[in-house]
C-alpha positions as a Markdown table, in Angstrom:
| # | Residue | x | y | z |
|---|---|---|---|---|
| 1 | Unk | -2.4 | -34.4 | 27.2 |
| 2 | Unk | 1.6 | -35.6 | 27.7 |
| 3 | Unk | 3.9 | -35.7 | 25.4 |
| 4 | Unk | 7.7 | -36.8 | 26.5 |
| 5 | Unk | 10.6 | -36.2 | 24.5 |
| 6 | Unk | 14.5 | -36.5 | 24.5 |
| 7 | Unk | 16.9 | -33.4 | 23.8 |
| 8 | Unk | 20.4 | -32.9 | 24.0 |
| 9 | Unk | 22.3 | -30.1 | 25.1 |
| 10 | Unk | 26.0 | -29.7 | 25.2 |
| 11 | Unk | 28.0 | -27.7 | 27.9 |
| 12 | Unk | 31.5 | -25.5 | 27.1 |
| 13 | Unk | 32.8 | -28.6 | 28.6 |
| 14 | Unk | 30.6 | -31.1 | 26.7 |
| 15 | Unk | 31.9 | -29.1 | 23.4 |
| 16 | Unk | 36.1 | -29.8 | 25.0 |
| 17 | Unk | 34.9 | -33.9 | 24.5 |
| 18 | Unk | 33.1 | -35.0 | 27.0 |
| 19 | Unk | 29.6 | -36.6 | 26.2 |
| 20 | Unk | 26.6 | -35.1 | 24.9 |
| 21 | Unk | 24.0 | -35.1 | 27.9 |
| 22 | Unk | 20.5 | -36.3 | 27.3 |
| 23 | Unk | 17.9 | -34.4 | 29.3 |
| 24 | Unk | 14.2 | -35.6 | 29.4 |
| 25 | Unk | 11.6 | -32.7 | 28.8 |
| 26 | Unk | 8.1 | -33.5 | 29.4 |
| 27 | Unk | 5.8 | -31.5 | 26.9 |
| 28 | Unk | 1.9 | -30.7 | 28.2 |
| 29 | Unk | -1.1 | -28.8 | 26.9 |
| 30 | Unk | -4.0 | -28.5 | 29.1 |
| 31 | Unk | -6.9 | -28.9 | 26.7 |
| 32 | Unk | -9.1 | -26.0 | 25.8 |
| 33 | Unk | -6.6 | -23.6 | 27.6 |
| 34 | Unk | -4.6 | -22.4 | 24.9 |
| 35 | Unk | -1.4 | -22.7 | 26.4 |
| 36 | Unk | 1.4 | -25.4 | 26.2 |
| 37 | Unk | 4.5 | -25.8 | 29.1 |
| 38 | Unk | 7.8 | -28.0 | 29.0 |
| 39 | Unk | 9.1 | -29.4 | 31.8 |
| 40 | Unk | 13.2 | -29.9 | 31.9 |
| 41 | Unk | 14.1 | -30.6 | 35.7 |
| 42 | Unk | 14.6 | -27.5 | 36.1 |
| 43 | Unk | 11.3 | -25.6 | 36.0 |
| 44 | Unk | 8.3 | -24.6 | 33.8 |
| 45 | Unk | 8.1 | -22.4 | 30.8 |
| 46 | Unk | 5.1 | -21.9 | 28.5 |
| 47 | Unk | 5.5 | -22.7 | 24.8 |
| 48 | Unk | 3.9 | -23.2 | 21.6 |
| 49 | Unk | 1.1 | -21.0 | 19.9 |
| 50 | Unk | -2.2 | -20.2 | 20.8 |
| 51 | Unk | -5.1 | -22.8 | 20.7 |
| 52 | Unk | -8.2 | -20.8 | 21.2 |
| 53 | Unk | -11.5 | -21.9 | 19.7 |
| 54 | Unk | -12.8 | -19.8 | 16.5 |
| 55 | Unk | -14.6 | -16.8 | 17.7 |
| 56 | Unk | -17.4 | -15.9 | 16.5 |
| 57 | Unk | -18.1 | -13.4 | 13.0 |
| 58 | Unk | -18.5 | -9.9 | 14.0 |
| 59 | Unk | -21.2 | -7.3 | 12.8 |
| 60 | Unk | -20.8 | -4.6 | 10.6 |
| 61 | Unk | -23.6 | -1.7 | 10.1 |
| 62 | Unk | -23.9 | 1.6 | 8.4 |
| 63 | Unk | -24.4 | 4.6 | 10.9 |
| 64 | Unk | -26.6 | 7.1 | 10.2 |
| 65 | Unk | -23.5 | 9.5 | 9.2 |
| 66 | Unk | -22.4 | 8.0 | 5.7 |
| 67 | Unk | -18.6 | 8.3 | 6.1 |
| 68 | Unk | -18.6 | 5.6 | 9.1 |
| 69 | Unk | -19.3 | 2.5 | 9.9 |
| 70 | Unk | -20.0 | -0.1 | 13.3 |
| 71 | Unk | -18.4 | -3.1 | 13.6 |
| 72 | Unk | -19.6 | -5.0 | 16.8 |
| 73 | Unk | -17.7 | -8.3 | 17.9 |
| 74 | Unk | -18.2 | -10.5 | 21.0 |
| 75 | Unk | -15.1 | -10.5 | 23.5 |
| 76 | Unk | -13.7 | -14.5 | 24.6 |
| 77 | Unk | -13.6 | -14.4 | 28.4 |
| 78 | Unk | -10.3 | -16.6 | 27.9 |
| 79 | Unk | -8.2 | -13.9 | 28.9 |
| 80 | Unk | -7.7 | -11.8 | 25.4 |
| 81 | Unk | -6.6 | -8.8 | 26.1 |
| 82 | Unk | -6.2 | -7.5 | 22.8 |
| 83 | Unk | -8.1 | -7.7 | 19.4 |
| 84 | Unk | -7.0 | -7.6 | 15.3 |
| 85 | Unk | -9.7 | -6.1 | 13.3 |
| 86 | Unk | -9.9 | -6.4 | 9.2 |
| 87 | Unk | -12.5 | -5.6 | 6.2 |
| 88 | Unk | -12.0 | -7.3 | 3.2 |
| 89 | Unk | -13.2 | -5.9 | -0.1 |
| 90 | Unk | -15.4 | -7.8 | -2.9 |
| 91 | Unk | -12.2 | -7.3 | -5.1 |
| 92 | Unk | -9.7 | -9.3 | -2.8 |
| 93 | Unk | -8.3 | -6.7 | -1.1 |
| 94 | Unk | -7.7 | -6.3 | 2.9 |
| 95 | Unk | -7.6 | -3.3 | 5.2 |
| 96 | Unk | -6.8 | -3.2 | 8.8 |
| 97 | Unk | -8.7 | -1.0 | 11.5 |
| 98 | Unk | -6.4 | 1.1 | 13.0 |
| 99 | Unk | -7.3 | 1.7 | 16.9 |
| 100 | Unk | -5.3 | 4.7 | 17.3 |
| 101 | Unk | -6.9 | 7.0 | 14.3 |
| 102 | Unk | -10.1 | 4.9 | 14.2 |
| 103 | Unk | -9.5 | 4.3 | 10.4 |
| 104 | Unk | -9.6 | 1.5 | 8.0 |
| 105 | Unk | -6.2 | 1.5 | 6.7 |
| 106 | Unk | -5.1 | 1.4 | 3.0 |
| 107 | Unk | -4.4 | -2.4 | 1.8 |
| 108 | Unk | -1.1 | -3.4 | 3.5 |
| 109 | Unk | -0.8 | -1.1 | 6.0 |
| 110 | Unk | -0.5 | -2.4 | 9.4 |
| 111 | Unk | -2.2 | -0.6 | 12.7 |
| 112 | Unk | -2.6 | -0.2 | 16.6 |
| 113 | Unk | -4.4 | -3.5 | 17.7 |
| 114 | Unk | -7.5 | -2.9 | 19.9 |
| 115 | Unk | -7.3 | -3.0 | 23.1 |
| 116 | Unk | -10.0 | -5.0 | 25.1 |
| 117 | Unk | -10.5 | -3.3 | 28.4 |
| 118 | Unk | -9.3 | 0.5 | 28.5 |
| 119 | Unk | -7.9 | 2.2 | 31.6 |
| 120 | Unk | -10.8 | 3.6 | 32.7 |
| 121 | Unk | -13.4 | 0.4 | 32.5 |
| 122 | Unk | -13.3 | -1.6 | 35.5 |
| 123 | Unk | -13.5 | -5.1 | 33.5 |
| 124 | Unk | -13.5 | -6.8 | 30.4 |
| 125 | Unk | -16.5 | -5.8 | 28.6 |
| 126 | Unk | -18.7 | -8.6 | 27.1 |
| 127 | Unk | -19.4 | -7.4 | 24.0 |
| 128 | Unk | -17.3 | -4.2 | 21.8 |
| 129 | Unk | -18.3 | -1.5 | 19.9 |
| 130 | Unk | -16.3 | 0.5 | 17.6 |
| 131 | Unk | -16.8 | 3.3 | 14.8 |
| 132 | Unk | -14.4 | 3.3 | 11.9 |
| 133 | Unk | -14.3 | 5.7 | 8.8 |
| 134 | Unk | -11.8 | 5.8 | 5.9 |
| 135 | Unk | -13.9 | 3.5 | 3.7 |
| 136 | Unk | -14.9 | 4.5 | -0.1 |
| 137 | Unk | -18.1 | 3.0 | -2.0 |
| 138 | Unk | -18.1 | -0.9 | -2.1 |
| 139 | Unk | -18.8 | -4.0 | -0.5 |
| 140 | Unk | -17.4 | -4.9 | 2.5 |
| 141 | Unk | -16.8 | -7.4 | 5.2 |
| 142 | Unk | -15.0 | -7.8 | 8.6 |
| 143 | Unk | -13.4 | -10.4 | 11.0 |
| 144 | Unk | -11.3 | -10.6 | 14.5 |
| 145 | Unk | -8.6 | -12.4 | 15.9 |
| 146 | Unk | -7.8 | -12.1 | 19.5 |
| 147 | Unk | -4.9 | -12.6 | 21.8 |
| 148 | Unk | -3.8 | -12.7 | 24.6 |
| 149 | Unk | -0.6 | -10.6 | 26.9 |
| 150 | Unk | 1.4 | -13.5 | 26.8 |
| 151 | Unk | 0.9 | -15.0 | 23.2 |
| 152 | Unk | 3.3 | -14.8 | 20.8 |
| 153 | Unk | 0.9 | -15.2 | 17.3 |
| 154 | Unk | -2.6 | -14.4 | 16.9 |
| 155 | Unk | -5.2 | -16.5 | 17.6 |
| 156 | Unk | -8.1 | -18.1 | 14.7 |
| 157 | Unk | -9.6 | -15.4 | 12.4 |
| 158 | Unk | -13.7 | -15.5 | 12.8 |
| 159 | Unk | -15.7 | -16.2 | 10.0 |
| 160 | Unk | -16.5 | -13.7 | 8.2 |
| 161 | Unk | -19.2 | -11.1 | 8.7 |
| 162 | Unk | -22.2 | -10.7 | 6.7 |
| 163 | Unk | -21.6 | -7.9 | 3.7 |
| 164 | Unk | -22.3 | -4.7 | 3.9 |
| 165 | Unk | -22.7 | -2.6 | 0.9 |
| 166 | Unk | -21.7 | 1.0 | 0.6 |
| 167 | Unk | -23.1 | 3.1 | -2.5 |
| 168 | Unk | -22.1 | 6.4 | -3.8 |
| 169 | Unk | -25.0 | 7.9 | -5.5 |
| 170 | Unk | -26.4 | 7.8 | -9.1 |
| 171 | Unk | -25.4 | 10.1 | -11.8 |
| 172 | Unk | -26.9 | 13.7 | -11.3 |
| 173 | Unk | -28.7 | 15.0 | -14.5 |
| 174 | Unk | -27.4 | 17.2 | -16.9 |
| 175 | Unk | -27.0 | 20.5 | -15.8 |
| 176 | Unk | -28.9 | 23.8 | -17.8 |
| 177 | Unk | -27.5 | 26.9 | -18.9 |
| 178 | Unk | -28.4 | 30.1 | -19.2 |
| 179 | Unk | -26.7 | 33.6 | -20.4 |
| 180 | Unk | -26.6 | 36.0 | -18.2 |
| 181 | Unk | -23.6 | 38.3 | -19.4 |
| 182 | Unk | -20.9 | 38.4 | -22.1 |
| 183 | Unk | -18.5 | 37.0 | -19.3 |
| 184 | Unk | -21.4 | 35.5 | -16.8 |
| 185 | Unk | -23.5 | 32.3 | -17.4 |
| 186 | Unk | -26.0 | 30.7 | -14.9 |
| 187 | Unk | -25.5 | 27.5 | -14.1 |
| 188 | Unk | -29.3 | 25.6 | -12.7 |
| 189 | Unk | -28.1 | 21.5 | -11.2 |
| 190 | Unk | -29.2 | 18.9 | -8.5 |
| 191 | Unk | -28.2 | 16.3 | -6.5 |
| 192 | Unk | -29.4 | 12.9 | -5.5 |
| 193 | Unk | -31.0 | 12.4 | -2.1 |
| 194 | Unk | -28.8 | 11.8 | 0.2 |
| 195 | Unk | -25.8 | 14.0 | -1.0 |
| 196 | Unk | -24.9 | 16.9 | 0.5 |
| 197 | Unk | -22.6 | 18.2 | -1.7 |
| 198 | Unk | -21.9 | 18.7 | -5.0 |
| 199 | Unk | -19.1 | 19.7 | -8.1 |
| 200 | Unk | -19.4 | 21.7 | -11.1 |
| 201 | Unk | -17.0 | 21.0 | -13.7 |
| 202 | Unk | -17.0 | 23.4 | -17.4 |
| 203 | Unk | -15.1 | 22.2 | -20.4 |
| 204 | Unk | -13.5 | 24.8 | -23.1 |
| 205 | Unk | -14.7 | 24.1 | -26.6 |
| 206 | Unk | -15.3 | 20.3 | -25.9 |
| 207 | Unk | -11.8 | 19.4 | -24.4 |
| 208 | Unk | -10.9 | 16.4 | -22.3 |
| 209 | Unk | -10.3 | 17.6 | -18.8 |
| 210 | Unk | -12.0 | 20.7 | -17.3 |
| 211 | Unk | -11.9 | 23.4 | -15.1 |
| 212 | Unk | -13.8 | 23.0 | -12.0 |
| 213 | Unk | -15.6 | 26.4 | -10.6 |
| 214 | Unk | -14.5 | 27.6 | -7.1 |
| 215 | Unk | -17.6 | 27.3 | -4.6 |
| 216 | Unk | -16.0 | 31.0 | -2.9 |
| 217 | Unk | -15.6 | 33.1 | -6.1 |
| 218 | Unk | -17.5 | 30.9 | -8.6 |
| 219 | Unk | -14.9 | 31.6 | -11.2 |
| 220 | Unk | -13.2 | 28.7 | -13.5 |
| 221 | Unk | -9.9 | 27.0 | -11.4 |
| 222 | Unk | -7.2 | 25.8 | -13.0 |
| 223 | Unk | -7.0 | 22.6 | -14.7 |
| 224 | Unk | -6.3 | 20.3 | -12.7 |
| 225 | Unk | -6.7 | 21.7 | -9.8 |
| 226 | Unk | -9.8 | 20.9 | -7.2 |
| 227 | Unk | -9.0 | 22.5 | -3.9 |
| 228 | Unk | -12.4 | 24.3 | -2.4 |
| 229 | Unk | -14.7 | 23.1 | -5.6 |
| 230 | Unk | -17.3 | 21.1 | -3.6 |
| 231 | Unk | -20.8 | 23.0 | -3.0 |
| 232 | Unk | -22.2 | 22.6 | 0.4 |
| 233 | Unk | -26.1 | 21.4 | -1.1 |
| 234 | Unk | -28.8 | 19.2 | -0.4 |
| 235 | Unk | -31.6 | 19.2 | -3.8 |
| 236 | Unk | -31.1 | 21.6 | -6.6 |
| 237 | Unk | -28.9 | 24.7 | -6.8 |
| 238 | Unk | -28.1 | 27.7 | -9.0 |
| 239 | Unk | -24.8 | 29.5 | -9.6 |
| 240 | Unk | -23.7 | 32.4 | -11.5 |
| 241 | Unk | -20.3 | 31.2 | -12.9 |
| 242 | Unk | -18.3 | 34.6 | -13.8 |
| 243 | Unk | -15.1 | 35.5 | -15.6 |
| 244 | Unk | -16.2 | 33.7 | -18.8 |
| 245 | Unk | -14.8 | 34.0 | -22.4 |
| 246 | Unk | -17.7 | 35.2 | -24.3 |
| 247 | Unk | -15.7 | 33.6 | -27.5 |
| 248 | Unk | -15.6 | 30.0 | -25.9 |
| 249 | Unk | -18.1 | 27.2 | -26.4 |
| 250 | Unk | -18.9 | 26.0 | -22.8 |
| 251 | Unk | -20.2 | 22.2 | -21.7 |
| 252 | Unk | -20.7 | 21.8 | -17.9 |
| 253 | Unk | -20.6 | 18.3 | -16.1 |
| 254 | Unk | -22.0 | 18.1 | -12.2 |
| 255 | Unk | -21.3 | 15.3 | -9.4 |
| 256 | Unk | -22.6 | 14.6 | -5.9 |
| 257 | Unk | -21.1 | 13.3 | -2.6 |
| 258 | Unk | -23.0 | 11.6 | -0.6 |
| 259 | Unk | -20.6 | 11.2 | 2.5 |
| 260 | Unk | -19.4 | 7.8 | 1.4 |
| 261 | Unk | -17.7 | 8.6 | -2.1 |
| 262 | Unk | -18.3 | 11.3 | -5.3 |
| 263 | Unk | -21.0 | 10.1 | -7.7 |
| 264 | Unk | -20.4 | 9.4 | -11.3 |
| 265 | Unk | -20.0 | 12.6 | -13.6 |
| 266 | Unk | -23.9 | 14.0 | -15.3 |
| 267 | Unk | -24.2 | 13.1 | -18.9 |
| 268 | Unk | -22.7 | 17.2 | -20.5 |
| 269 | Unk | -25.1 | 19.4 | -21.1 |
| 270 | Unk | -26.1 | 21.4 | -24.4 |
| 271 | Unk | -22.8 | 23.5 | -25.7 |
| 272 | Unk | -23.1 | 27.7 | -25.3 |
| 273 | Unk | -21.2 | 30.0 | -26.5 |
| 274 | Unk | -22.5 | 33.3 | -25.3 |
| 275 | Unk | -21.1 | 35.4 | -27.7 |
| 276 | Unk | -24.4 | 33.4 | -29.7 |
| 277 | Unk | -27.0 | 35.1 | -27.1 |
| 278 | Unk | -25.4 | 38.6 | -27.2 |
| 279 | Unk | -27.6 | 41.2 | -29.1 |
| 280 | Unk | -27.3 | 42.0 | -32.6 |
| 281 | Unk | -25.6 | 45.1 | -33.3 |
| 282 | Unk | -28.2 | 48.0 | -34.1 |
| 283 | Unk | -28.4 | 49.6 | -37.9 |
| 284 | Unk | -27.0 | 52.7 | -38.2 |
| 285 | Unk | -30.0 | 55.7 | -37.4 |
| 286 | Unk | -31.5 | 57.8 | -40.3 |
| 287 | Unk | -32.3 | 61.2 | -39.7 |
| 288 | Unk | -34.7 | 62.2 | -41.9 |
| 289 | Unk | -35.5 | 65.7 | -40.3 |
| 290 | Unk | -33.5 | 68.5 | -39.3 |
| 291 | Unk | -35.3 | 71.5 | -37.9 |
């Protein structure tokens, strides 16, 4: 491919009067290599953008540890040095995979590009193989762009990859309680397969937001507050929740995690109060015999 064309350029004396001076340039692209030159009489430089063919989708897998995922991509053997990774959600938005944490990005954050051949390989490897963690429940998928050293824009996105689908698990059931003290009640829950931890969440006399208990001391938190509430548990568990207000009408809510997201809250369970289970006060004795 040749493309000629006329420009004009204008010295310090050409702008004191004298003539503009028209210079041929001779424009070329070799086809398939991705690179244009122009020729002015006075040498060669490289120009215009990238013209590399549409690579092809990558692959993205779950791993066998929930809070990570694979994405695999072939590597062009035009010369790339350098690769832009993104996973797009079912909702529209796109997250970049940051090479230097190994993270998918919030939406509109911008990370370290991956880099094709690392120090200590001794080529460009054919194929590339990364682990990335950072994403939530949802549905996903990824493309690539590549470039090269020399390229100032980024090359064709791939198509995209086939979805992959990341769940948090189902609703737990509604936890039972049981009285144990005037300030301690037992708390019996579960978790879906797959979880490995869970949260217990009570709620004073039916109000909106609760007190989550504290996996160390098993005592009611502050509202609001969540730091150290998650149970290391895989199936069912039983706490003794202490510290309780025997006067206070008590509904308890329990989620799981499941290494990709928390679980929706359990349905509440039945209200206590366990000022209700404490024993009736005795009658006064009768003494009906002195001796």
């Amino acid at each position: 491919l040749g493309i000629k064309a006329l420009a004009s350029c204008r010295s310090s004396r050409d702008r004191e009067g004298a003539a503009a001076q028209e210079i041929p340039w001779h424009v070329s692209a070799a086809p398939g290599s991705g690179r244009c030159s122009a020729d002015y009489g006075q040498g060669e430089a490289e120009i215009g953008s990238p013209m590399a063919q549409q690579p092809a989708a990558p692959t993205l897998s779950a791993t066998d540890k929930p809070q990570e995922v694979r994405i695999d991509f072939a590597v062009p053997t035009n010369g790339e040095t350098h690769a832009a990774i993104h996973l797009h959600e079912a909702g529209g938005a796109t997250r970049m995979y940051d090479a230097a944490s190994k993270t998918v990005l919030p939406a509109g954050e911008k990370g370290r590009a991956v880099t094709l051949k690392e120090p200590e390989e001794s080529g460009t490897p054919a194929r590339k193989s990364l682990i990335a963690t950072g994403l939530g429940g949802g549905t996903f998928e990824a493309t690539v762009a590549f470039r090269r050293a020399d390229d100032f824009d980024w090359g064709p996105t791939s198509p995209r990859s086939a979805p992959l689908v990341r769940a948090v698990p189902v609703a737990c059931g509604a936890p039972l309680l049981e009285p144990v003290s005037s300030t301690e009640m037992r708390v019996h829950f579960a978790v879906p397969q797959g979880c490995a931890s869970g949260d217990v969440c009570f709620y004073e006399d039916r109000a909106s937001v609760g007190r989550r208990v504290a996996c160390d001391t098993c005592t009611l938190m502050r509202k609001g507050d969540v730091t150290g509430n998650t149970f290391a548990m895989t199936g069912g568990k039983t706490i003794v929740v202490k510290r309780l207000s025997s006067q206070i009408s008590y509904t308890v809510k329990v989620n799981g995690h499941n290494g990709i997201g928390w679980g929706p809250w359990s349905p509440p369970s039945k209200p206590m109060k366990l000022r209700d289970f404490l024993p009736p006060v005795p009658s006064a004795p009768v003494v009906d015999q002195i001796s």
